[in-house]
Short mmCIF file of C-alpha atoms and ligand atoms in Angstrom, two decimals:
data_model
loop_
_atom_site.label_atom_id
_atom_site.label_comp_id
_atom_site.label_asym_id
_atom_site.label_seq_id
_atom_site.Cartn_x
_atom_site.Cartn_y
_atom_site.Cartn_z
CA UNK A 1207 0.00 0.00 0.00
CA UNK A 1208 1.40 3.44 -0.63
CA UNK A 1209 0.90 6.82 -2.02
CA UNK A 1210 2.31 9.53 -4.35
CA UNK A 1211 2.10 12.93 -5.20
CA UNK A 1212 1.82 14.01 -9.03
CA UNK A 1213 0.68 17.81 -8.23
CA UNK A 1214 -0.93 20.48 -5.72
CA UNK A 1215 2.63 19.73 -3.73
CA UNK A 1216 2.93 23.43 -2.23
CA UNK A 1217 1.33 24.96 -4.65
CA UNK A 1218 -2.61 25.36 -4.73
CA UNK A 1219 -3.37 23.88 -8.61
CA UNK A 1220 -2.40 20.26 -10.39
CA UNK A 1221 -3.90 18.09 -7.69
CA UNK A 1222 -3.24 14.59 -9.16
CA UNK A 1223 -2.76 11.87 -5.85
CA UNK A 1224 -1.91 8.13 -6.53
CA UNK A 1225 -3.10 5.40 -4.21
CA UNK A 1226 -1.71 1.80 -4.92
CA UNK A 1227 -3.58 -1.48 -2.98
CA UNK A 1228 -3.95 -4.56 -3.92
CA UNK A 1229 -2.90 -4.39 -7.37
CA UNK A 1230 -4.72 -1.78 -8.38
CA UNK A 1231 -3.55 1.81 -9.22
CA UNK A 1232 -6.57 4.56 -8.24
CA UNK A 1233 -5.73 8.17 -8.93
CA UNK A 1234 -7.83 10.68 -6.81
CA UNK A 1235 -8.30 13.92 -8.79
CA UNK A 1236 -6.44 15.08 -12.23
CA UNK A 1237 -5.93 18.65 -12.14
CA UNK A 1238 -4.60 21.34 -14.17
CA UNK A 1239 -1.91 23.58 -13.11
CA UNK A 1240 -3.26 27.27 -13.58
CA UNK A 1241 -1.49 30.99 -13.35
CA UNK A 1242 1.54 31.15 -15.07
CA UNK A 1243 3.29 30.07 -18.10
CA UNK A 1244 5.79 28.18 -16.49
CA UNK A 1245 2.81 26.04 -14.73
CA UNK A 1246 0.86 26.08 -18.40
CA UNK A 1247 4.16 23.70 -19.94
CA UNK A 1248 4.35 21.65 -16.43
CA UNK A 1249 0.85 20.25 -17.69
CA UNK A 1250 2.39 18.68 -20.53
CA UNK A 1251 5.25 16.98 -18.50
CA UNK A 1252 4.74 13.18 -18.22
CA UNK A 1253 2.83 12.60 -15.07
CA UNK A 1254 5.29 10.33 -13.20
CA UNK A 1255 3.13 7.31 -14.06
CA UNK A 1256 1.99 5.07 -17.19
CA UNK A 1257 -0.97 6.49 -17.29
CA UNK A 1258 -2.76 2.85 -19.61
CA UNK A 1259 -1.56 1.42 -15.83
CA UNK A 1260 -4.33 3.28 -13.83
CA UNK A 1261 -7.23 1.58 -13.15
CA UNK A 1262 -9.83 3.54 -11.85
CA UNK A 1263 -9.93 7.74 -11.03
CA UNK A 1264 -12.13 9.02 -8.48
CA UNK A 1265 -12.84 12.55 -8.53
CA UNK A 1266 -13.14 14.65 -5.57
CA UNK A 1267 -15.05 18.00 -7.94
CA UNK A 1268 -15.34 19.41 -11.08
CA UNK A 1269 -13.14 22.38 -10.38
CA UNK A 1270 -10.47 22.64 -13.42
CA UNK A 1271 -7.35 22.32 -10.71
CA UNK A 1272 -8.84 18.75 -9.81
CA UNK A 1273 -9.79 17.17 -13.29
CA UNK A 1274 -8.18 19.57 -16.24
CA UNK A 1275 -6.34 17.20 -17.10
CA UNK A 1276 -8.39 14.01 -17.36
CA UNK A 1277 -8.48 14.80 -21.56
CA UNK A 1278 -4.89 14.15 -21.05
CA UNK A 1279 -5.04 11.11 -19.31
CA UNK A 1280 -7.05 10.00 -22.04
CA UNK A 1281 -4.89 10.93 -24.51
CA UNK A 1282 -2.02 9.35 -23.13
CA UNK A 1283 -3.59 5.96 -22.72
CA UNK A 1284 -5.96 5.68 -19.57
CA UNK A 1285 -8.60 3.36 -20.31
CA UNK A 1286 -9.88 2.93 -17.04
CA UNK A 1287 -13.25 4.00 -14.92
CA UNK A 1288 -13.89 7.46 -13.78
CA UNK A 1289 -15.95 7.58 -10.77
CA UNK A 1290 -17.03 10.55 -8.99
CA UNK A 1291 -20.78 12.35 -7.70
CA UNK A 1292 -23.91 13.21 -10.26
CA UNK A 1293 -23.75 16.76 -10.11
CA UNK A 1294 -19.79 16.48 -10.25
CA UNK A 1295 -19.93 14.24 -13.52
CA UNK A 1296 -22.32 16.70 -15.52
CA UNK A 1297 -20.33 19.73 -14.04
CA UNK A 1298 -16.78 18.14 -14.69
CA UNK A 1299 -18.44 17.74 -18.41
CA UNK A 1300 -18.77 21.43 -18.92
CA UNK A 1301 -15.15 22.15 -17.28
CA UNK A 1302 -13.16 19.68 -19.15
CA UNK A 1303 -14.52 20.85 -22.72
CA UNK A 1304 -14.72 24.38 -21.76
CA UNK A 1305 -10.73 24.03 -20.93
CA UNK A 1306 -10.47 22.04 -24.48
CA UNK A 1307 -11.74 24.71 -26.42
CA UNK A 1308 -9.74 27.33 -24.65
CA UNK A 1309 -6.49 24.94 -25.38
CA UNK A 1310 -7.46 24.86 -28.99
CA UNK A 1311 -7.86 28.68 -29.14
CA UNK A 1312 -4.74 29.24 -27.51
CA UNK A 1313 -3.23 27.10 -29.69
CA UNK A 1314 -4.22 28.79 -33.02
CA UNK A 1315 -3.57 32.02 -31.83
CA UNK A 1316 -0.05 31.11 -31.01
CA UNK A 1317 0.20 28.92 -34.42
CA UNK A 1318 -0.85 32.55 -36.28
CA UNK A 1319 1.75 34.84 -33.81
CA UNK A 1320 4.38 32.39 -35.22
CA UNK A 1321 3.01 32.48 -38.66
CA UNK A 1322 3.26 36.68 -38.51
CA UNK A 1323 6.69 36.01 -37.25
CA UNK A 1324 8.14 33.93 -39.80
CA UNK A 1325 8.74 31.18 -37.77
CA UNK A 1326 8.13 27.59 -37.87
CA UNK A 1327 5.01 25.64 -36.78
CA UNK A 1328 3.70 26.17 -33.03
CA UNK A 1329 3.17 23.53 -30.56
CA UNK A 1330 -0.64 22.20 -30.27
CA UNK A 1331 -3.20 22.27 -27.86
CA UNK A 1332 -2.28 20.34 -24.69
CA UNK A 1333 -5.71 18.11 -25.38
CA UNK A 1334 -8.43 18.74 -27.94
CA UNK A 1335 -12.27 18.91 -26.99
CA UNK A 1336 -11.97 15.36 -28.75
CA UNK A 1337 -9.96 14.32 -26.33
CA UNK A 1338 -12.66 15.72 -24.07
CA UNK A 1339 -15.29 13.66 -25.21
CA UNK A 1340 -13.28 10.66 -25.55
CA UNK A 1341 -12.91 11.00 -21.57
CA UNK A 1342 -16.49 10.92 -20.88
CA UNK A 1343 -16.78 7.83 -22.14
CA UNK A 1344 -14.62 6.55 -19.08
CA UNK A 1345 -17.02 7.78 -17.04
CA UNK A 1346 -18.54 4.42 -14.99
CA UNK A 1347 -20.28 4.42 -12.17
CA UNK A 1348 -21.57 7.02 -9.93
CA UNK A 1349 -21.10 7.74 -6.18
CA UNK A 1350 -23.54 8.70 -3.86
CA UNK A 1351 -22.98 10.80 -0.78
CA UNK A 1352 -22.32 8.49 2.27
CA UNK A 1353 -22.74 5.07 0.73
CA UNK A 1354 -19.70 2.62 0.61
CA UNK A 1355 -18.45 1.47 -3.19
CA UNK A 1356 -17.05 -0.94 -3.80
CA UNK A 1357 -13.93 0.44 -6.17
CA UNK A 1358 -12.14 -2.76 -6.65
CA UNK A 1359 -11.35 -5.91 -3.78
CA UNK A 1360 -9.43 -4.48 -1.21
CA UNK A 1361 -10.76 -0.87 -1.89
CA UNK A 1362 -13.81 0.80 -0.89
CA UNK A 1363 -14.13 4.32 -1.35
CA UNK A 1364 -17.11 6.55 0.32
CA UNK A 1365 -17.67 10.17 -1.36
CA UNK A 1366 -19.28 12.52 1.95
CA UNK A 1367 -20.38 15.79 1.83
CA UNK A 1368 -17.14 18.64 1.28
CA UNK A 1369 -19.93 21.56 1.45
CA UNK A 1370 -16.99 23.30 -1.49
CA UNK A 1371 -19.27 23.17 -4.43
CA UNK A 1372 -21.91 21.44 -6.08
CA UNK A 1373 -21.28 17.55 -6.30
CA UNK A 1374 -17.98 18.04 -4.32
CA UNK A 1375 -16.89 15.33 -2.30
CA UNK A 1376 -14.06 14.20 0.52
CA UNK A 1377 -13.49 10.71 -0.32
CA UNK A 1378 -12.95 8.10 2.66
CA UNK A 1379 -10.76 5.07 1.54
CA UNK A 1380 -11.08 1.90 3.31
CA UNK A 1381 -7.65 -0.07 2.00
CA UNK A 1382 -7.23 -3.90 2.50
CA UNK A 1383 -3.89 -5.83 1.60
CA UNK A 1384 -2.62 -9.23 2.75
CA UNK A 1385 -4.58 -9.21 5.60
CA UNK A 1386 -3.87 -5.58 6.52
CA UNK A 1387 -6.32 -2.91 6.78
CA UNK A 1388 -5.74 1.05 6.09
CA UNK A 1389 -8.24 3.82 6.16
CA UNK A 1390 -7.11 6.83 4.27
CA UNK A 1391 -9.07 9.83 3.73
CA UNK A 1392 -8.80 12.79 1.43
CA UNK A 1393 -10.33 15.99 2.37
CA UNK A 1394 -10.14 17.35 -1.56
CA UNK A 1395 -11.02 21.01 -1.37
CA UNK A 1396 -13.27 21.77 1.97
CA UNK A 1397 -15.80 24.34 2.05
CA UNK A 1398 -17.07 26.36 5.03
CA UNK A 1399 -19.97 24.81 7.36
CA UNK A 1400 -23.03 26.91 8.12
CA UNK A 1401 -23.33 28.89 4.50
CA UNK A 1402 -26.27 28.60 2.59
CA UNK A 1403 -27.27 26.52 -0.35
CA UNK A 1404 -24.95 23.55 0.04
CA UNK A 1405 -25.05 20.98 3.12
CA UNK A 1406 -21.87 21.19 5.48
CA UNK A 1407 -18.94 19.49 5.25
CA UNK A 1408 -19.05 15.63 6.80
CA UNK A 1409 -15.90 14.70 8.66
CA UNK A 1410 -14.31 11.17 7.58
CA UNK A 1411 -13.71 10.22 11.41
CA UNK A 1412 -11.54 7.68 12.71
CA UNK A 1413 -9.28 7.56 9.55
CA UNK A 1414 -5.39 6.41 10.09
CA UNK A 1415 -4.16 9.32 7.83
CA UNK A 1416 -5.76 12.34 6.05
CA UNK A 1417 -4.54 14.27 2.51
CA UNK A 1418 -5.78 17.47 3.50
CA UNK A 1419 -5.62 20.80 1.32
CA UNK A 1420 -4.00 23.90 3.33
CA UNK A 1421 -4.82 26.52 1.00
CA UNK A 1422 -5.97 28.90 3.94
CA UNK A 1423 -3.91 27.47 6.38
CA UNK A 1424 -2.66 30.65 7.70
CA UNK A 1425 -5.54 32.76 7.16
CA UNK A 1426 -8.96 33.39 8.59
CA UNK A 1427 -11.94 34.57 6.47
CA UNK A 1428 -14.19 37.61 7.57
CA UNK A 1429 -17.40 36.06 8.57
CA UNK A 1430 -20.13 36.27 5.32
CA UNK A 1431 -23.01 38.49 6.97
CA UNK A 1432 -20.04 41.55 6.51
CA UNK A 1433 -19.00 40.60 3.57
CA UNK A 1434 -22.30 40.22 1.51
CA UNK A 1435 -22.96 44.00 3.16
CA UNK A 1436 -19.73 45.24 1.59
CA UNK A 1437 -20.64 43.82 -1.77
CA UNK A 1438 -24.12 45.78 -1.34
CA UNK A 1439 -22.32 48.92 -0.43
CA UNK A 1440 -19.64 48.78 -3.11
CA UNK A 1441 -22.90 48.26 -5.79
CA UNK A 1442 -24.08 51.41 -4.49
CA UNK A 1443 -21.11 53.62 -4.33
CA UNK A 1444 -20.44 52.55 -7.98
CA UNK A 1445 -23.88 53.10 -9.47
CA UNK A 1446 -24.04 56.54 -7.24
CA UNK A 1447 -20.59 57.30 -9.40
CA UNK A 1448 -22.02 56.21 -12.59
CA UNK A 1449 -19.92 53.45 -13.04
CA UNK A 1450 -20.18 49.12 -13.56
CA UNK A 1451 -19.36 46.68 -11.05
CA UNK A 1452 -17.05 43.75 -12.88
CA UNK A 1453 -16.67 40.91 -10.44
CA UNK A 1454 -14.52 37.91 -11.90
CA UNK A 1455 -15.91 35.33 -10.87
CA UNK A 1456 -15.63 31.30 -10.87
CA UNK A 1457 -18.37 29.71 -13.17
CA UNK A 1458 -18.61 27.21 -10.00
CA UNK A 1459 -20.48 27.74 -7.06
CA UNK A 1460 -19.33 31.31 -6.68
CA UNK A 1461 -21.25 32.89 -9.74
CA UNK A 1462 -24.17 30.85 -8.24
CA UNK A 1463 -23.61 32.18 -4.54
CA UNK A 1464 -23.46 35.44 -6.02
CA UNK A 1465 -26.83 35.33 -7.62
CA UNK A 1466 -27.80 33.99 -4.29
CA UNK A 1467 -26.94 37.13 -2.30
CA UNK A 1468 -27.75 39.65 -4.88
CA UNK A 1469 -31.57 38.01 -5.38
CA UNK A 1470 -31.84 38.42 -1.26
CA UNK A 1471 -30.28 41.86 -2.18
CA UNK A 1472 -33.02 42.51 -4.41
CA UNK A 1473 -35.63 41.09 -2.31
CA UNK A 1474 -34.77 43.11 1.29
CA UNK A 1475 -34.48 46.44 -0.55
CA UNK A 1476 -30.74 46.89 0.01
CA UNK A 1477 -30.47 47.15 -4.08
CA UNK A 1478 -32.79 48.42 -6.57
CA UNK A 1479 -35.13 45.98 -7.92
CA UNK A 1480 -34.39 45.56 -11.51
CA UNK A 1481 -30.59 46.06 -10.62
CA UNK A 1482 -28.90 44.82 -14.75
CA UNK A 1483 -27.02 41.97 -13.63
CA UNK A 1484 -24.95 39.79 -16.72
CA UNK A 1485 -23.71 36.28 -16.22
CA UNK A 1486 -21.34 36.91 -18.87
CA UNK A 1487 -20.13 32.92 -19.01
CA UNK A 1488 -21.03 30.62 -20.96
CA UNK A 1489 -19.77 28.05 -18.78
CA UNK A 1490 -21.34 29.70 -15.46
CA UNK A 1491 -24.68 29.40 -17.75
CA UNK A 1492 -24.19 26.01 -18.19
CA UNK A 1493 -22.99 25.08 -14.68
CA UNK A 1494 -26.21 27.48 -13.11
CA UNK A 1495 -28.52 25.21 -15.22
CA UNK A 1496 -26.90 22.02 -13.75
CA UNK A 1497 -27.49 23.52 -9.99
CA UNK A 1498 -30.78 23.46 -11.09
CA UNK A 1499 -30.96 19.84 -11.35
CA UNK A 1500 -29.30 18.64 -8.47
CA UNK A 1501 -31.62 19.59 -5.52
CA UNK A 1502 -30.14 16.50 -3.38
CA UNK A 1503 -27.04 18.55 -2.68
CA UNK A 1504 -28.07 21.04 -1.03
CA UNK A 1505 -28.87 22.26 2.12
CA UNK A 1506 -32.21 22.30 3.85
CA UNK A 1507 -32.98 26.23 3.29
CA UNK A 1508 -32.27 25.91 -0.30
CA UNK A 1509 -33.98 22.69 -1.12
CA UNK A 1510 -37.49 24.91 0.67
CA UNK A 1511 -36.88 27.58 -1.70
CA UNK A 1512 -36.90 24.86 -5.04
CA UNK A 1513 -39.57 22.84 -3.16
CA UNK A 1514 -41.87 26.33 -3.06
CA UNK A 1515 -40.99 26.51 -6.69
CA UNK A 1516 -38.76 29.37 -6.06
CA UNK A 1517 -34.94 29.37 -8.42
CA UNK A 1518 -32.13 30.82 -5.75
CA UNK A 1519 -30.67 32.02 -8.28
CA UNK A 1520 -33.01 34.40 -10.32
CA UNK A 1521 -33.26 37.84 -9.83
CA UNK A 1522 -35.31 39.99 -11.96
CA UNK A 1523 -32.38 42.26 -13.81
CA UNK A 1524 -30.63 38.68 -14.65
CA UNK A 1525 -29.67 38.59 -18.32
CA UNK A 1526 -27.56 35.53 -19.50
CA UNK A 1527 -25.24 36.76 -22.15
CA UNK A 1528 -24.01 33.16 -23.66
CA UNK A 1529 -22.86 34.30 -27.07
CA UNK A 1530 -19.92 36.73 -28.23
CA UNK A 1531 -22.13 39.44 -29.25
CA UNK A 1532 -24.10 39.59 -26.62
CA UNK A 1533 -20.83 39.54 -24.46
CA UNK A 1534 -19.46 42.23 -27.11
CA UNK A 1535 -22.53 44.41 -27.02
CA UNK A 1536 -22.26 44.82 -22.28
CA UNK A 1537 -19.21 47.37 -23.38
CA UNK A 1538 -22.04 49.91 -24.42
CA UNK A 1539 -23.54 49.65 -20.57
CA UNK A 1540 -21.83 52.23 -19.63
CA UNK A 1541 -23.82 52.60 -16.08
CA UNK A 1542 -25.24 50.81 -13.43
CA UNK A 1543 -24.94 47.36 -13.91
CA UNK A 1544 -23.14 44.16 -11.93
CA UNK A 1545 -21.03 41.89 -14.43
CA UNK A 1546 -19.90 38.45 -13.71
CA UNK A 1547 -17.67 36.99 -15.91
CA UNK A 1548 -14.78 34.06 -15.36
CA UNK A 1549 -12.04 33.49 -15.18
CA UNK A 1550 -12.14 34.04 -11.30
CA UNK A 1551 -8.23 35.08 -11.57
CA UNK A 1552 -8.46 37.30 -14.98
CA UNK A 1553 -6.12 34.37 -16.28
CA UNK A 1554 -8.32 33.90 -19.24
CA UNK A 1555 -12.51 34.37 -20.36
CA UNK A 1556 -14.14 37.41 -20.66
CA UNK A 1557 -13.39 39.15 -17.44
CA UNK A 1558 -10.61 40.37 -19.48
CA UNK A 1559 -12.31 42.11 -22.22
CA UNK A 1560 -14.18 43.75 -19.34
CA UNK A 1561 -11.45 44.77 -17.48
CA UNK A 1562 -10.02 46.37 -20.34
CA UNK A 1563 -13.04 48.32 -20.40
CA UNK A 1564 -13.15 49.45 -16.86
CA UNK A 1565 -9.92 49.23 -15.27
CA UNK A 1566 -9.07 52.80 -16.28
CA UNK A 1567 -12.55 54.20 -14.93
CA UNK A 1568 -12.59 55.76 -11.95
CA UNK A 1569 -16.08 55.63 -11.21
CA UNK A 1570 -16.36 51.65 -11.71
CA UNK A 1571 -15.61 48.93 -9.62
CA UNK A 1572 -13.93 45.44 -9.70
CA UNK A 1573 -14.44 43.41 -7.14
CA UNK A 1574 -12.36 39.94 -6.28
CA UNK A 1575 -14.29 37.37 -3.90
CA UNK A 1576 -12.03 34.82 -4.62
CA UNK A 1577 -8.71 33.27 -4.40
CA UNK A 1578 -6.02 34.53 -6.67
CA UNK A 1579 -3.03 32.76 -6.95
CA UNK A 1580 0.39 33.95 -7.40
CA UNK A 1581 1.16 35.26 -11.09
CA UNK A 1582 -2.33 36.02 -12.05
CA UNK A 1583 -3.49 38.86 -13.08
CA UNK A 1584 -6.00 39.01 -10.25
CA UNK A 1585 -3.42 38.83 -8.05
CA UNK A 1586 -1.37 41.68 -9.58
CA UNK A 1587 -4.13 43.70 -9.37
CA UNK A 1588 -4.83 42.86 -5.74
CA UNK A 1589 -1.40 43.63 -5.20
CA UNK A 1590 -1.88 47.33 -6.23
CA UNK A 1591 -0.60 47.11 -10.18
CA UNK A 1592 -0.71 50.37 -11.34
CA UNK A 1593 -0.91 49.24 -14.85
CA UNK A 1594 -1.58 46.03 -16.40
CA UNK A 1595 -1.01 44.86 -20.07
CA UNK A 1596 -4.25 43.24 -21.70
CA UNK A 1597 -4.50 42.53 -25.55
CA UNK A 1598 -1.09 44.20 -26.05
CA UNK A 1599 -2.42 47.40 -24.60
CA UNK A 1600 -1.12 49.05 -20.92
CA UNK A 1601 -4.35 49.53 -18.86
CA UNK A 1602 -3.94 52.39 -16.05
CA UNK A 1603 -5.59 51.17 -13.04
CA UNK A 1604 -7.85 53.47 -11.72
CA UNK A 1605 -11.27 52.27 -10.91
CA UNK A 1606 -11.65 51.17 -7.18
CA UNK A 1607 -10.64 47.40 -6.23
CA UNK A 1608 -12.15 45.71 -3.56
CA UNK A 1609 -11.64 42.17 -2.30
CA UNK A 1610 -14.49 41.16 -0.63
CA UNK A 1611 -13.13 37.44 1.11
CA UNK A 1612 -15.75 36.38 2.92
CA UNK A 1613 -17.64 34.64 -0.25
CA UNK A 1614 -14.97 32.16 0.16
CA UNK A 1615 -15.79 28.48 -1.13
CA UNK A 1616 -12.72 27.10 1.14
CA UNK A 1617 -12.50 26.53 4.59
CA UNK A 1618 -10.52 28.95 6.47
CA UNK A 1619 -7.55 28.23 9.06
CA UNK A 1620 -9.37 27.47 12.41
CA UNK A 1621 -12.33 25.64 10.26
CA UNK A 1622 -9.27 23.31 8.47
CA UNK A 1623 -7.93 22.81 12.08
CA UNK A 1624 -11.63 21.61 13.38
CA UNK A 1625 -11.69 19.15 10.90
CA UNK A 1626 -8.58 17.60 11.27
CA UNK A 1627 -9.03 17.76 14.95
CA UNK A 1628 -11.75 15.97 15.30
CA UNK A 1629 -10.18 12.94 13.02
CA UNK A 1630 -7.32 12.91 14.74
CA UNK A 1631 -4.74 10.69 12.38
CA UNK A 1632 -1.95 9.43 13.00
CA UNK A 1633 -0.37 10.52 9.67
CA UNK A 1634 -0.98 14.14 8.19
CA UNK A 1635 -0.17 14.98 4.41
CA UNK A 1636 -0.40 18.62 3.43
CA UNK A 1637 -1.49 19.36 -0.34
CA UNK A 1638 -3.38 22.53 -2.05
CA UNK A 1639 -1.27 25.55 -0.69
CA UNK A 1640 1.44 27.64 -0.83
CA UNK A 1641 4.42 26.40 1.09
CA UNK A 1642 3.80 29.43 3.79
CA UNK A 1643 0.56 28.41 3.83
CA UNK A 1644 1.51 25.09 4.77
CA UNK A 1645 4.15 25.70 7.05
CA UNK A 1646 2.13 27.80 9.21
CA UNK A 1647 -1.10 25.20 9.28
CA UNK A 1648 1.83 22.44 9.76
CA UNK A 1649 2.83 24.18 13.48
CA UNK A 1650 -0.60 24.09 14.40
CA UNK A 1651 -1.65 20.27 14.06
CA UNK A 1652 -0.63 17.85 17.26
CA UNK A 1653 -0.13 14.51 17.34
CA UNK A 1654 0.44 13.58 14.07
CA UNK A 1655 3.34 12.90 11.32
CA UNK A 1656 2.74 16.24 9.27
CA UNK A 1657 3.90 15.43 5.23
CA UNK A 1658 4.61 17.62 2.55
CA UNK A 1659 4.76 16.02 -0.01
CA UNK A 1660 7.04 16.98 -3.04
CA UNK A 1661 6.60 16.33 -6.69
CA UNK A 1662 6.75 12.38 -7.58
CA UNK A 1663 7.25 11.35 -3.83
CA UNK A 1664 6.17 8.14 -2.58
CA UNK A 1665 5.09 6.90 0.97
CA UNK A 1666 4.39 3.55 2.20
CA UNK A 1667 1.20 3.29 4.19
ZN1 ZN B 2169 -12.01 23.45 -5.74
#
């Protein structure tokens, strides 16, 4: 029995993890590395196993660090079962040939840049959205919150509530080799208990070791009450100045839980009733419409609201802007309205066609509710860029940037502790976050071998 590390090792994207038992090789999650061009060509490195060798891969969510790179799997030679939640399967669906069609894009655009140049041919697209559909044909069977499977002999794998986003799952492993018997659980990315629409996060108790993520290990999150007034106020101030709001925003979970708040906005009177608000994403479109399907993940407050026949997550101003030109044609609001669009951290998507538009305003708004890594444009701009180069152009930054952090889909410090406290392992491995991150969680956990794991390393169980 043993494990090994294939990404997420101190850094908060690429979470790949690689549990062998009993002959059989199970990979938990398949991520892509995201924010930076070094971390773009690390996703075409070989992944430090045969990839035809894996048998099964069970998939914690359908966020794009934890399954981006299943088309490559694919490619490579996987030919195994992918096992994960309903609402993660259909969700994962939309993420992995969203990111296809982004590779492809990228790829011709560079293939033309070197055309312009005079220089010879460009390499491809990482994976095609062929590739992408060839994966969901590995899709097998489906896991249901709480209810032991049966992976392969020897391994049993239980997906429980991880309260991060829809269909998201810690996964409890229940290992059995020549007699001996393991229990293994991996927290993949935790959310925060007591929010609304999704249920709170169950804790895998009495495990002998835990992979947990760490990526706020050494922070704490404002509480939400705050936080959801601050993104009320900063609405206000912006529309009082005749400006946009431009939040970038993940299509997962946090374009959803900010339809959430801004429909209870709308309804208590704290903003105006017919307030424009654009889901400028296709993929947020999508992923909205697959909330809308799933009412068994949620929480008892939102399941009332479908029950009653009431959607969360309309508001009246809501327009859905799925095509280009309907994307194109938001640059001639010049006033008054809230615009989502992805990517969360301005790496890619149409956030940064908006930005262009309104970074240099000074009576608009942008407005960050989620994590931004290091190297991202979101990050620079958190950072206090004063200028920022999009589409070839330098962009003064001059409208007002807030970073509202208490929308946070991830458990914060003390929440990460209470979970791992209340297991109790004997064996700790640290994954998802930065190496400070870590560190500091690290000093905080008793009784327990803490791990970091590094690229490629291996532990016997
Ligand atoms: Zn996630």
């Amino acid at each position: 029995m043993r494990i090994s590390f294939h990404g997420a090792d101190r850094g908060v994207t690429g979470s790949c993890h690689l549990v062998e038992c009993a002959g059989k090789r199970i990979l938990i999650d398949c991520g892509l590395y995201q924010g930076g061009r070094e971390l773009d060509e690390e996703n075409g490195e070989p992944f430090g196993f045969e990839p035809r060798s894996i048998d099964h891969v069970l998939l914690t969510h359908a966020h794009l660090d934890h399954c981006g790179r299943l088309p490559l799997l694919v490619q490579r030679g996987f030919r195994g079962e992918i096992i994960t939640t309903a609402a993660t399967r259909e969700l994962a669906r939309v993420v992995m040939l969203d990111s296809a069609h982004l590779q492809e894009e990228e790829a011709r655009r560079h293939a033309r840049y070197q055309t312009r140049r005079g220089k010879g041919s460009a390499p491809g697209p990482l994976y095609a959205v062929l590739d992408a559909l060839n994966t969901l044909d590995h899709y097998g069977r489906t896991a249901a919150y709480g209810r032991r499977l049966e992976v392969a002999p020897g391994i049993d794998a239980t997906f429980l509530d991880a309260g991060h986003i829809l269909g998201s799952a810690s996964i409890r492993l229940d290992l059995e080799e020549h007699g001996r018997r393991y229990s293994l659980a991996l927290s993949g990315d935790l959310g925060n208990s007591g929010r609304p629409i999704l249920r709170d996060p169950v804790v895998p108790v009495g495990v002998d070791a835990v992979v947990m993520e760490a990526t706020y290990g050494d922070r704490l999150h404002k509480p939400l009450e705050p936080s959801v007034e601050e993104l009320y106020q900063v609405i206000e101030d912006a529309f009082r100045r005749g400006g946009n709001v431009i939040i970038p925003t993940f299509a997962l979970e946090r374009a959803q839980e900010l339809l959430y708040f801004l429909r209870e906005g709308v309804e208590k009177g704290r903003l105006p009733r017919n307030t424009p608000v654009f889901l400028d994403s296709p993929m947020a479109i999508s992923a909205t419409v697959i909330f809308q399907h799933h009412p068994e993940c949620y929480d008892e407050e939102t399941a009332a609201l479908f029950r009653k026949g009431k959607d969360p997550f309309e508001l009246p101003g809501l327009r859905f802007t799925r095509e280009t030109a309907d994307s194109m044609a938001l640059n001639r609001v010049a006033s008054g309205a809230v615009i989502l669009a992805g990517s969360g951290m301005c790496t890619g998507g149409r956030v940064r066609h908006h930005l262009k538009h309104h970074l240099w305003r000074e009576d608009s708004s942008v407005v960050f509710v989620g994590f931004a890594a290091r190297g991202t444009l979101a990050r620079r701009i958190i950072d206090g860029a004063r200028t920022v180069r999009l589409f070839g152009e330098d962009i003064r930054v001059r409208a007002h940037i807030h970073t509202v952090n208490g929308f946070s889909a991830h458990a914060d410090r003390d929440e990460l502790l209470a979970w791992h406290h209340r297991i109790d392992p004997k064996r700790t491995f640290l994954v998802h976050g930065e190496e400070q991150a870590m560190r500091s969680f690290a000093e905080r956990l008793d009784h327990t071998q803490v791990e970091m794991p590094t690229l490629g390393q291996i532990f016997d169980l």
